Amino acid sequence: MTRVTFQGHSCFEIAHDEHRLIIDPFLSNNPVAKVGPDQIRADWILVSHGHGDHWGDTETIARANGATVIGCFELAVYAEHKGLKAHGLHIGGGHQFPFGRVQLTVAHHGTGGGDSELTYLGTPAGFLLSLGPFTVYHSGDTGLTYDMKLLGDFHQVDLALLPIGDNFTMGIEDAARATTFIRPKQVVPMHYNTFDLIRADPQDFVRAVRRMSRAEPIVLDVGESLTL
Ligand code: NI
Ligand code: MN
């Protein structure tokens, strides 16, 4: 059983068999989050990059659960300096974890985070997750990139999680174009309507995806789940 729950912004919890993962756990400062970090049970915390709206409550959740942080090498070193367990990877590299395989993918974005927004925390990334028979792609924060075509050409992505909020990441049109590169079975929008700067109507994304691709667009409310 693999269940994916949207927790607002770019945060998703994934329950896969007995394994509990959370990606980009931005909860306590997230105006749309419905759960706090104290309500999260996770063994693995995947962090796409160091910006505060992705690193979020990583430290709190990792300490409370003894969870391992997974991210790019520099971000993993930063987590270890905080006393957390961490596993560093880098772009294009993957590793087989007890729950499945994680490969870091290219994301065109910024990197600073940590104790000041200018602390260097490596390269922003996305995640290609192989969970049993399922492949899930969480792009992290990124602009549209032709590298996404590699995912569609060499993987059968079941679920793509893509930002649509514009300003800092792809907007709706580019995210729909990304869907034509990735060719996932299902696509869920993220990184929108958390703040005024990233206002977007997810139904416009649904229409754009239907116009351009064969993927099934699914809009998840905060707290809502889908089962793969
Ligand atoms: Ni960011
Ligand atoms: Mn962001």
Coordinates of N, CA and C and ligand atoms in Angstrom, one line a residue:
M1 N 0.9 -1.2 0.0 CA 0.0 0.0 0.0 C 0.9 1.3 0.0
T2 N 0.6 2.1 -0.9 CA 1.4 3.4 -1.0 C 0.4 4.5 -1.0
R3 N 0.5 5.3 0.1 CA -0.5 6.5 0.2 C 0.3 7.8 0.2
V4 N -0.1 8.7 -0.6 CA 0.5 10.0 -0.7 C -0.4 11.1 -0.2
T5 N 0.0 11.8 0.9 CA -0.9 12.8 1.5 C -0.2 14.2 1.3
F6 N -1.0 15.1 0.8 CA -0.6 16.5 0.6 C -0.7 17.3 1.9
Q7 N 0.4 17.9 2.4 CA 0.3 18.7 3.6 C 0.5 20.1 3.3
G8 N 0.3 20.6 2.1 CA 0.4 22.0 1.8 C 1.8 22.4 1.3
H9 N 1.8 23.4 0.4 CA 3.0 23.9 -0.3 C 3.7 22.7 -1.0
S10 N 4.9 22.3 -0.7 CA 5.5 21.2 -1.4 C 5.7 20.0 -0.5
C11 N 4.9 20.0 0.6 CA 5.1 18.9 1.6 C 4.1 17.7 1.3
F12 N 4.7 16.6 1.2 CA 3.9 15.3 1.0 C 4.4 14.3 2.0
E13 N 3.4 13.6 2.7 CA 3.8 12.4 3.4 C 3.5 11.2 2.5
I14 N 4.4 10.3 2.6 CA 4.2 9.0 1.8 C 4.3 7.9 2.8
A15 N 3.2 7.1 2.9 CA 3.2 5.8 3.6 C 3.4 4.7 2.6
H16 N 4.5 4.0 2.7 CA 4.7 2.9 1.8 C 5.0 1.6 2.6
D17 N 4.1 0.7 2.6 CA 4.1 -0.5 3.5 C 4.3 0.0 4.9
E18 N 5.4 -0.4 5.6 CA 5.6 0.1 7.0 C 6.4 1.3 7.0
H19 N 6.9 1.8 5.9 CA 7.8 3.0 5.9 C 7.0 4.3 5.8
R20 N 7.6 5.3 6.5 CA 6.9 6.6 6.6 C 7.9 7.7 6.2
L21 N 7.6 8.3 5.1 CA 8.5 9.4 4.5 C 7.7 10.7 4.6
I22 N 8.5 11.8 4.7 CA 7.9 13.1 4.4 C 8.9 13.9 3.6
I23 N 8.3 14.6 2.6 CA 9.1 15.5 1.7 C 8.8 16.9 2.0
D24 N 9.9 17.7 2.2 CA 9.8 19.2 2.4 C 8.8 19.6 3.4
P25 N 9.1 19.2 4.7 CA 8.1 19.4 5.8 C 8.0 20.8 6.3
F26 N 7.4 21.7 5.5 CA 7.2 23.1 5.9 C 5.8 23.2 6.5
L27 N 5.7 23.2 7.8 CA 4.4 23.1 8.5 C 4.2 24.2 9.5
S28 N 5.1 24.5 10.4 CA 4.8 25.4 11.5 C 4.7 26.8 11.0
N29 N 5.4 27.2 10.0 CA 5.3 28.6 9.4 C 4.4 28.6 8.2
N30 N 3.8 27.5 7.9 CA 3.0 27.5 6.7 C 1.5 27.8 7.0
P31 N 1.1 29.0 6.4 CA -0.3 29.4 6.8 C -1.4 28.5 6.4
V32 N -1.2 27.6 5.5 CA -2.2 26.7 5.0 C -2.1 25.3 5.6
A33 N -1.0 25.0 6.4 CA -0.9 23.6 6.9 C -1.9 23.3 7.9
K34 N -2.3 22.1 8.0 CA -3.4 21.7 8.9 C -2.8 20.8 10.0
V35 N -1.6 20.4 9.9 CA -0.9 19.6 11.0 C 0.4 20.3 11.4
G36 N 0.8 20.1 12.6 CA 2.0 20.6 13.0 C 3.1 19.6 13.0
P37 N 4.4 20.0 13.2 CA 5.5 19.0 13.2 C 5.3 17.9 14.2
D38 N 4.7 18.3 15.4 CA 4.5 17.3 16.4 C 3.6 16.1 16.1
Q39 N 2.8 16.3 15.0 CA 1.8 15.3 14.6 C 2.4 14.4 13.5
I40 N 3.6 14.7 13.1 CA 4.2 13.9 12.0 C 5.0 12.7 12.5
R41 N 4.8 11.6 12.0 CA 5.6 10.4 12.3 C 6.3 10.0 11.0
A42 N 7.6 10.1 11.0 CA 8.4 9.9 9.8 C 9.7 9.2 10.2
D43 N 10.2 8.3 9.3 CA 11.5 7.7 9.5 C 12.5 8.3 8.6
W44 N 12.0 8.9 7.5 CA 12.8 9.5 6.5 C 12.3 10.9 6.1
I45 N 13.2 11.9 6.0 CA 12.8 13.2 5.6 C 13.5 13.6 4.4
L46 N 12.9 13.8 3.3 CA 13.5 14.2 2.1 C 13.4 15.7 1.9
V47 N 14.5 16.3 1.7 CA 14.5 17.8 1.6 C 15.1 18.2 0.3
S48 N 14.3 18.9 -0.6 CA 14.7 19.2 -1.9 C 15.8 20.2 -2.0
H49 N 15.8 21.2 -1.1 CA 16.8 22.3 -1.1 C 16.6 23.1 0.2
G50 N 17.6 24.0 0.4 CA 17.7 24.6 1.7 C 16.7 25.8 2.0
H51 N 15.9 26.2 1.1 CA 15.0 27.3 1.4 C 14.1 27.0 2.6
G52 N 13.8 28.0 3.3 CA 13.0 27.8 4.6 C 11.6 27.1 4.3
D53 N 11.0 27.3 3.2 CA 9.7 26.7 2.9 C 9.8 25.3 2.4
H54 N 11.1 24.7 2.5 CA 11.3 23.3 2.2 C 12.0 22.6 3.3
W55 N 13.0 23.2 3.8 CA 13.7 22.6 5.0 C 12.7 22.6 6.2
G56 N 12.0 23.7 6.4 CA 10.9 23.8 7.3 C 11.2 23.3 8.7
D57 N 10.4 22.3 9.0 CA 10.5 21.7 10.4 C 11.3 20.4 10.4
T58 N 12.2 20.3 9.5 CA 13.1 19.1 9.4 C 13.8 18.8 10.7
E59 N 14.3 19.8 11.3 CA 15.1 19.5 12.6 C 14.2 19.0 13.7
T60 N 13.0 19.6 13.9 CA 12.1 19.2 14.9 C 11.6 17.7 14.7
I61 N 11.2 17.5 13.4 CA 10.7 16.2 13.1 C 11.8 15.1 13.2
A62 N 13.0 15.4 12.7 CA 14.1 14.4 12.7 C 14.4 14.1 14.2
R63 N 14.5 15.1 15.0 CA 14.8 14.8 16.4 C 13.7 14.0 17.1
A64 N 12.5 14.4 16.9 CA 11.3 13.7 17.6 C 11.2 12.2 17.2
N65 N 11.6 11.9 15.9 CA 11.3 10.6 15.3 C 12.6 9.8 15.1
G66 N 13.8 10.4 15.4 CA 15.0 9.8 15.0 C 15.1 9.5 13.5
A67 N 14.5 10.4 12.7 CA 14.4 10.2 11.3 C 15.8 10.6 10.6
T68 N 16.0 10.0 9.4 CA 17.2 10.3 8.6 C 16.8 11.3 7.6
V69 N 17.6 12.4 7.4 CA 17.4 13.4 6.4 C 18.1 12.9 5.1
I70 N 17.4 13.0 4.0 CA 17.9 12.7 2.7 C 17.9 13.9 1.8
G71 N 19.0 14.2 1.3 CA 19.1 15.4 0.4 C 20.5 15.4 -0.3
C72 N 20.8 16.6 -0.9 CA 22.1 16.7 -1.5 C 23.2 16.7 -0.5
F73 N 24.4 16.4 -0.9 CA 25.5 16.2 0.1 C 25.6 17.4 1.0
E74 N 25.6 18.6 0.5 CA 25.9 19.8 1.4 C 24.7 19.9 2.4
L75 N 23.5 19.7 2.0 CA 22.4 19.8 2.9 C 22.5 18.7 4.0
A76 N 23.0 17.5 3.6 CA 23.1 16.4 4.5 C 24.2 16.7 5.5
V77 N 25.3 17.3 5.1 CA 26.4 17.7 6.0 C 25.8 18.8 7.0
Y78 N 25.0 19.7 6.5 CA 24.4 20.7 7.4 C 23.5 20.0 8.4
A79 N 22.7 19.0 8.0 CA 21.9 18.3 8.9 C 22.7 17.6 10.0
E80 N 23.8 17.0 9.6 CA 24.7 16.3 10.5 C 25.3 17.2 11.5
H81 N 25.7 18.5 11.0 CA 26.2 19.5 12.0 C 25.2 19.9 13.0
K82 N 23.9 19.7 12.7 CA 22.8 19.9 13.6 C 22.6 18.7 14.5
G83 N 23.4 17.7 14.3 CA 23.2 16.5 15.2 C 22.2 15.5 14.6
L84 N 21.7 15.7 13.4 CA 20.7 14.8 12.8 C 21.4 13.7 12.0
K85 N 20.7 12.6 11.8 CA 21.1 11.5 10.9 C 20.8 12.0 9.5
A86 N 21.8 11.7 8.6 CA 21.5 12.2 7.2 C 22.2 11.3 6.2
H87 N 21.7 11.3 5.0 CA 22.3 10.6 3.9 C 22.4 11.6 2.7
G88 N 23.6 11.9 2.3 CA 23.8 12.8 1.2 C 23.9 12.0 -0.1
L89 N 23.3 12.6 -1.1 CA 23.4 12.1 -2.5 C 23.8 13.3 -3.4
H90 N 23.9 13.1 -4.6 CA 24.0 14.2 -5.5 C 23.4 14.0 -6.9
I91 N 23.2 15.1 -7.6 CA 22.4 15.1 -8.8 C 22.7 13.9 -9.7
G92 N 21.7 13.2 -10.1 CA 21.9 12.0 -11.0 C 22.2 10.7 -10.2
G93 N 22.6 10.9 -8.9 CA 23.0 9.7 -8.1 C 21.7 9.2 -7.4
G94 N 21.7 7.9 -7.2 CA 20.6 7.3 -6.5 C 21.1 6.3 -5.5
H95 N 20.3 5.9 -4.6 CA 20.6 5.0 -3.5 C 19.4 4.2 -3.1
Q96 N 19.7 2.9 -2.8 CA 18.6 2.0 -2.4 C 18.4 2.1 -0.9
F97 N 17.3 2.6 -0.4 CA 17.1 2.7 1.0 C 16.1 1.6 1.4
P98 N 15.9 1.3 2.6 CA 14.9 0.2 3.0 C 13.6 0.4 2.4
F99 N 13.1 1.6 2.2 CA 11.8 1.8 1.6 C 11.7 1.8 0.1
G100 N 12.9 2.0 -0.6 CA 12.9 2.1 -2.0 C 14.1 2.9 -2.5
R101 N 14.2 3.2 -3.7 CA 15.3 3.9 -4.3 C 15.0 5.4 -4.4
V102 N 16.0 6.2 -4.1 CA 15.9 7.7 -4.3 C 17.0 8.1 -5.2
Q103 N 16.6 8.8 -6.3 CA 17.6 9.4 -7.2 C 17.3 10.9 -7.2
L104 N 18.4 11.7 -7.1 CA 18.3 13.2 -7.1 C 18.2 13.6 -8.6
T105 N 17.3 14.5 -8.9 CA 17.1 15.0 -10.2 C 17.5 16.5 -10.3
V106 N 17.7 17.0 -11.5 CA 18.1 18.4 -11.7 C 16.9 19.3 -11.3
A107 N 17.2 20.4 -10.6 CA 16.2 21.4 -10.4 C 16.9 22.8 -10.6
H108 N 16.3 23.6 -11.4 CA 16.9 24.9 -11.7 C 16.3 25.9 -10.7
H109 N 17.1 26.3 -9.7 CA 16.5 27.1 -8.6 C 17.7 27.6 -7.7
G110 N 17.4 28.1 -6.6 CA 18.4 28.6 -5.6 C 18.7 27.6 -4.6
T111 N 19.6 28.0 -3.6 CA 20.1 27.0 -2.7 C 20.2 27.4 -1.3
G112 N 20.3 28.7 -1.1 CA 20.6 29.2 0.3 C 19.6 28.9 1.3
G113 N 20.0 28.6 2.5 CA 19.0 28.3 3.6 C 19.7 28.2 4.9
G114 N 19.2 27.4 5.7 CA 19.9 27.2 7.0 C 19.7 28.3 7.9
D115 N 20.7 28.6 8.7 CA 20.6 29.6 9.8 C 20.4 31.0 9.2
S116 N 20.9 31.3 8.0 CA 20.6 32.5 7.3 C 20.2 32.1 5.9
E117 N 19.4 32.9 5.2 CA 19.0 32.5 3.9 C 20.2 32.5 2.9
L118 N 21.4 32.9 3.4 CA 22.6 32.9 2.5 C 23.5 31.8 2.9
T119 N 23.2 30.9 3.8 CA 24.0 29.7 4.0 C 24.0 28.8 2.8
Y120 N 25.1 28.4 2.3 CA 25.2 27.6 1.1 C 24.8 26.1 1.5
L121 N 23.8 25.7 0.9 CA 23.3 24.3 1.2 C 23.3 23.4 0.0
G122 N 24.2 23.7 -1.0 CA 24.3 22.8 -2.1 C 23.4 23.1 -3.2
T123 N 23.1 22.1 -4.0 CA 22.3 22.3 -5.3 C 20.9 21.9 -5.0
P124 N 20.0 22.8 -5.5 CA 18.6 22.3 -5.4 C 18.3 21.1 -6.2
A125 N 17.4 20.3 -5.8 CA 17.2 19.0 -6.5 C 15.7 18.6 -6.5
G126 N 15.4 17.6 -7.2 CA 14.1 16.9 -7.1 C 14.4 15.5 -6.8
F127 N 13.3 14.7 -6.6 CA 13.5 13.3 -6.2 C 12.7 12.4 -7.2
L128 N 13.4 11.4 -7.6 CA 12.7 10.3 -8.4 C 12.7 9.1 -7.4
L129 N 11.5 8.7 -7.0 CA 11.4 7.7 -6.0 C 10.8 6.4 -6.6
S130 N 11.5 5.3 -6.3 CA 10.9 4.0 -6.7 C 10.5 3.3 -5.5
L131 N 9.2 3.1 -5.3 CA 8.6 2.6 -4.2 C 7.8 1.3 -4.6
G132 N 8.4 0.2 -4.4 CA 7.8 -1.1 -4.9 C 7.6 -0.9 -6.4
P133 N 6.4 -1.1 -6.9 CA 6.1 -1.0 -8.3 C 5.9 0.4 -8.8
F134 N 5.9 1.4 -7.9 CA 5.5 2.7 -8.2 C 6.7 3.7 -8.3
T135 N 6.6 4.6 -9.3 CA 7.6 5.6 -9.4 C 6.9 7.0 -9.2
V136 N 7.5 7.8 -8.3 CA 7.0 9.1 -8.0 C 8.1 10.1 -8.2
Y137 N 7.7 11.2 -8.9 CA 8.7 12.3 -9.1 C 8.2 13.5 -8.4
H138 N 9.0 14.0 -7.4 CA 8.8 15.3 -6.8 C 9.8 16.2 -7.3
S139 N 9.4 17.3 -8.1 CA 10.4 18.1 -8.8 C 11.2 19.0 -7.9
G140 N 10.8 19.2 -6.6 CA 11.3 20.3 -5.9 C 10.9 21.7 -6.5
D141 N 11.6 22.7 -6.2 CA 11.3 24.0 -6.8 C 12.2 24.1 -8.1
T142 N 11.6 24.3 -9.2 CA 12.4 24.4 -10.4 C 11.6 25.1 -11.5
G143 N 12.4 25.6 -12.4 CA 11.8 26.1 -13.7 C 11.6 24.9 -14.6
L144 N 10.9 25.1 -15.7 CA 10.8 24.1 -16.7 C 12.2 23.8 -17.3
T145 N 12.6 22.5 -17.4 CA 13.8 22.1 -17.9 C 13.7 20.9 -18.9
Y146 N 14.5 20.9 -19.9 CA 14.4 19.8 -20.9 C 14.9 18.5 -20.3
D147 N 15.6 18.6 -19.2 CA 16.0 17.4 -18.5 C 14.8 16.5 -18.1
M148 N 13.7 17.2 -17.9 CA 12.5 16.4 -17.5 C 12.1 15.4 -18.5
K149 N 12.5 15.6 -19.8 CA 12.2 14.7 -20.8 C 12.9 13.3 -20.6
L150 N 14.1 13.4 -19.9 CA 14.8 12.1 -19.6 C 13.9 11.2 -18.7
L151 N 13.2 11.8 -17.8 CA 12.3 11.1 -16.9 C 11.2 10.3 -17.8
G152 N 10.6 11.1 -18.7 CA 9.6 10.4 -19.5 C 10.2 9.4 -20.5
D153 N 11.4 9.6 -20.9 CA 12.0 8.7 -21.9 C 12.5 7.4 -21.3
F154 N 12.9 7.5 -20.0 CA 13.5 6.3 -19.4 C 12.8 5.7 -18.2
H155 N 11.7 6.4 -17.8 CA 11.0 5.9 -16.6 C 9.5 5.9 -16.9
Q156 N 8.7 5.0 -16.3 CA 7.3 5.2 -16.3 C 6.9 5.8 -15.0
V157 N 6.7 7.1 -15.0 CA 6.4 7.9 -13.8 C 4.9 7.7 -13.5
D158 N 4.5 7.2 -12.3 CA 3.1 7.0 -12.0 C 2.5 8.3 -11.5
L159 N 3.3 9.0 -10.7 CA 2.8 10.3 -10.1 C 3.9 11.3 -10.2
A160 N 3.5 12.5 -10.7 CA 4.5 13.6 -10.7 C 3.9 14.7 -9.8
L161 N 4.7 15.3 -9.0 CA 4.3 16.4 -8.1 C 5.1 17.6 -8.6
L162 N 4.3 18.6 -9.1 CA 5.0 19.8 -9.8 C 4.5 21.1 -9.3
P163 N 5.4 22.1 -9.1 CA 5.0 23.4 -8.7 C 4.3 24.2 -9.8
I164 N 3.3 24.9 -9.4 CA 2.5 25.7 -10.4 C 2.4 27.2 -10.1
G165 N 3.0 27.6 -8.9 CA 2.7 28.9 -8.4 C 3.4 30.1 -9.0
D166 N 4.3 29.8 -10.0 CA 5.0 30.9 -10.7 C 5.9 31.7 -9.8
N167 N 6.5 32.8 -10.2 CA 7.4 33.7 -9.5 C 8.7 33.0 -9.1
F168 N 8.6 32.0 -8.3 CA 9.8 31.3 -7.8 C 10.1 30.0 -8.6
T169 N 9.0 29.5 -9.3 CA 9.1 28.2 -9.9 C 8.3 28.3 -11.2
M170 N 8.1 27.1 -11.9 CA 7.2 27.1 -13.0 C 5.8 27.6 -12.7
G171 N 5.2 28.3 -13.6 CA 3.8 28.6 -13.5 C 3.0 27.5 -14.2
I172 N 1.7 27.8 -14.3 CA 0.8 26.8 -14.8 C 1.2 26.3 -16.2
E173 N 1.4 27.2 -17.2 CA 1.7 26.7 -18.5 C 3.0 25.9 -18.6
D174 N 4.0 26.3 -17.9 CA 5.3 25.5 -17.9 C 5.1 24.2 -17.2
A175 N 4.4 24.2 -16.1 CA 4.1 22.9 -15.4 C 3.4 22.0 -16.3
A176 N 2.4 22.5 -17.1 CA 1.7 21.6 -18.0 C 2.6 21.1 -19.1
R177 N 3.5 22.0 -19.6 CA 4.5 21.5 -20.6 C 5.4 20.5 -20.0
A178 N 5.8 20.7 -18.7 CA 6.7 19.6 -18.0 C 5.9 18.3 -18.0
T179 N 4.6 18.3 -17.9 CA 3.9 17.1 -17.9 C 4.0 16.4 -19.2
T180 N 4.1 17.1 -20.3 CA 4.3 16.5 -21.6 C 5.7 15.9 -21.7
F181 N 6.6 16.4 -21.0 CA 8.0 15.8 -21.0 C 8.0 14.5 -20.2
I182 N 7.4 14.6 -19.0 CA 7.5 13.5 -18.0 C 6.6 12.4 -18.3
R183 N 5.5 12.7 -18.9 CA 4.4 11.7 -19.3 C 4.0 10.8 -18.1
P184 N 3.7 11.4 -16.9 CA 3.2 10.6 -15.8 C 1.8 10.2 -16.0
K185 N 1.4 9.1 -15.3 CA 0.0 8.7 -15.3 C -0.9 9.8 -14.6
Q186 N -0.4 10.3 -13.5 CA -1.1 11.3 -12.7 C -0.2 12.4 -12.3
V187 N -0.8 13.6 -12.3 CA 0.1 14.8 -11.9 C -0.7 15.6 -10.9
V188 N 0.0 16.0 -9.8 CA -0.6 16.8 -8.7 C 0.1 18.1 -8.6
P189 N -0.6 19.3 -8.6 CA 0.1 20.6 -8.5 C 0.5 20.8 -7.0
M190 N 1.6 21.6 -6.9 CA 2.0 22.0 -5.5 C 2.6 23.4 -5.6
H191 N 3.1 23.9 -4.5 CA 3.8 25.2 -4.4 C 2.9 26.3 -5.0
Y192 N 1.7 26.4 -4.5 CA 0.8 27.5 -5.0 C -0.2 27.8 -3.8
N193 N -0.7 29.1 -3.8 CA -1.7 29.5 -2.8 C -1.2 29.5 -1.4
T194 N 0.0 29.3 -1.1 CA 0.5 29.3 0.3 C 0.7 30.8 0.7
F195 N 1.1 31.6 -0.3 CA 1.4 33.0 -0.1 C 0.8 33.8 -1.3
D196 N 0.6 35.1 -1.1 CA 0.0 35.9 -2.2 C 0.8 35.8 -3.5
L197 N 2.2 35.8 -3.3 CA 3.1 35.8 -4.5 C 2.9 34.6 -5.4
I198 N 2.4 33.5 -4.9 CA 2.3 32.3 -5.7 C 0.8 31.9 -5.8
R199 N -0.1 32.9 -6.0 CA -1.5 32.6 -6.2 C -1.6 31.9 -7.6
A200 N -2.4 30.8 -7.6 CA -2.7 30.2 -8.9 C -4.0 29.4 -8.7
D201 N -4.7 29.3 -9.8 CA -6.0 28.5 -9.8 C -5.6 27.1 -10.3
P202 N -5.7 26.1 -9.4 CA -5.3 24.7 -9.8 C -6.2 24.2 -10.9
Q203 N -7.4 24.7 -11.0 CA -8.3 24.3 -12.1 C -7.8 24.7 -13.5
D204 N -7.0 25.9 -13.5 CA -6.4 26.3 -14.8 C -5.3 25.3 -15.1
F205 N -4.6 24.8 -14.1 CA -3.6 23.7 -14.4 C -4.3 22.4 -14.9
V206 N -5.4 22.1 -14.3 CA -6.1 20.9 -14.7 C -6.5 21.0 -16.2
R207 N -7.0 22.2 -16.6 CA -7.4 22.4 -18.0 C -6.2 22.4 -18.9
A208 N -5.1 23.0 -18.5 CA -3.9 23.0 -19.3 C -3.3 21.6 -19.5
V209 N -3.3 20.8 -18.5 CA -2.8 19.4 -18.6 C -3.7 18.6 -19.5
R210 N -5.0 18.8 -19.4 CA -5.9 18.0 -20.2 C -5.7 18.4 -21.7
R211 N -5.4 19.7 -21.9 CA -5.3 20.2 -23.3 C -4.0 19.6 -23.9
M212 N -2.9 19.5 -23.1 CA -1.6 19.2 -23.7 C -1.2 17.7 -23.6
S213 N -1.7 17.0 -22.6 CA -1.1 15.7 -22.3 C -2.2 14.7 -22.0
R214 N -1.8 13.4 -21.8 CA -2.7 12.4 -21.4 C -2.7 12.1 -19.9
A215 N -1.9 12.8 -19.2 CA -1.9 12.6 -17.7 C -3.2 13.0 -17.1
E216 N -3.5 12.3 -16.0 CA -4.7 12.7 -15.2 C -4.3 13.7 -14.1
P217 N -4.8 14.9 -14.2 CA -4.5 15.9 -13.2 C -5.3 15.7 -12.0
I218 N -4.7 15.8 -10.8 CA -5.5 15.6 -9.6 C -5.1 16.7 -8.6
V219 N -6.1 17.5 -8.2 CA -5.9 18.6 -7.2 C -6.2 18.0 -5.8
L220 N -5.2 18.0 -5.0 CA -5.4 17.6 -3.6 C -5.6 18.8 -2.7
D221 N -6.6 18.7 -1.9 CA -6.7 19.7 -0.8 C -5.7 19.4 0.3
V222 N -5.3 20.4 1.1 CA -4.4 20.1 2.2 C -5.0 19.1 3.1
G223 N -4.2 18.1 3.3 CA -4.7 16.9 4.2 C -5.3 15.8 3.4
E224 N -5.5 16.0 2.1 CA -6.1 14.9 1.3 C -5.0 14.0 0.8
S225 N -5.4 12.7 0.6 CA -4.5 11.7 0.1 C -5.0 11.0 -1.2
L226 N -4.0 10.4 -1.9 CA -4.3 9.5 -2.9 C -3.5 8.3 -2.7
T227 N -4.1 7.2 -3.2 CA -3.5 5.8 -3.0 C -3.0 5.4 -4.4
L228 N -1.7 5.0 -4.5 CA -1.2 4.5 -5.8 C -1.6 3.1 -6.0
Ligands
NI1 NI 12.9 27.4 -3.0
MN2 MN 9.9 27.1 -2.4

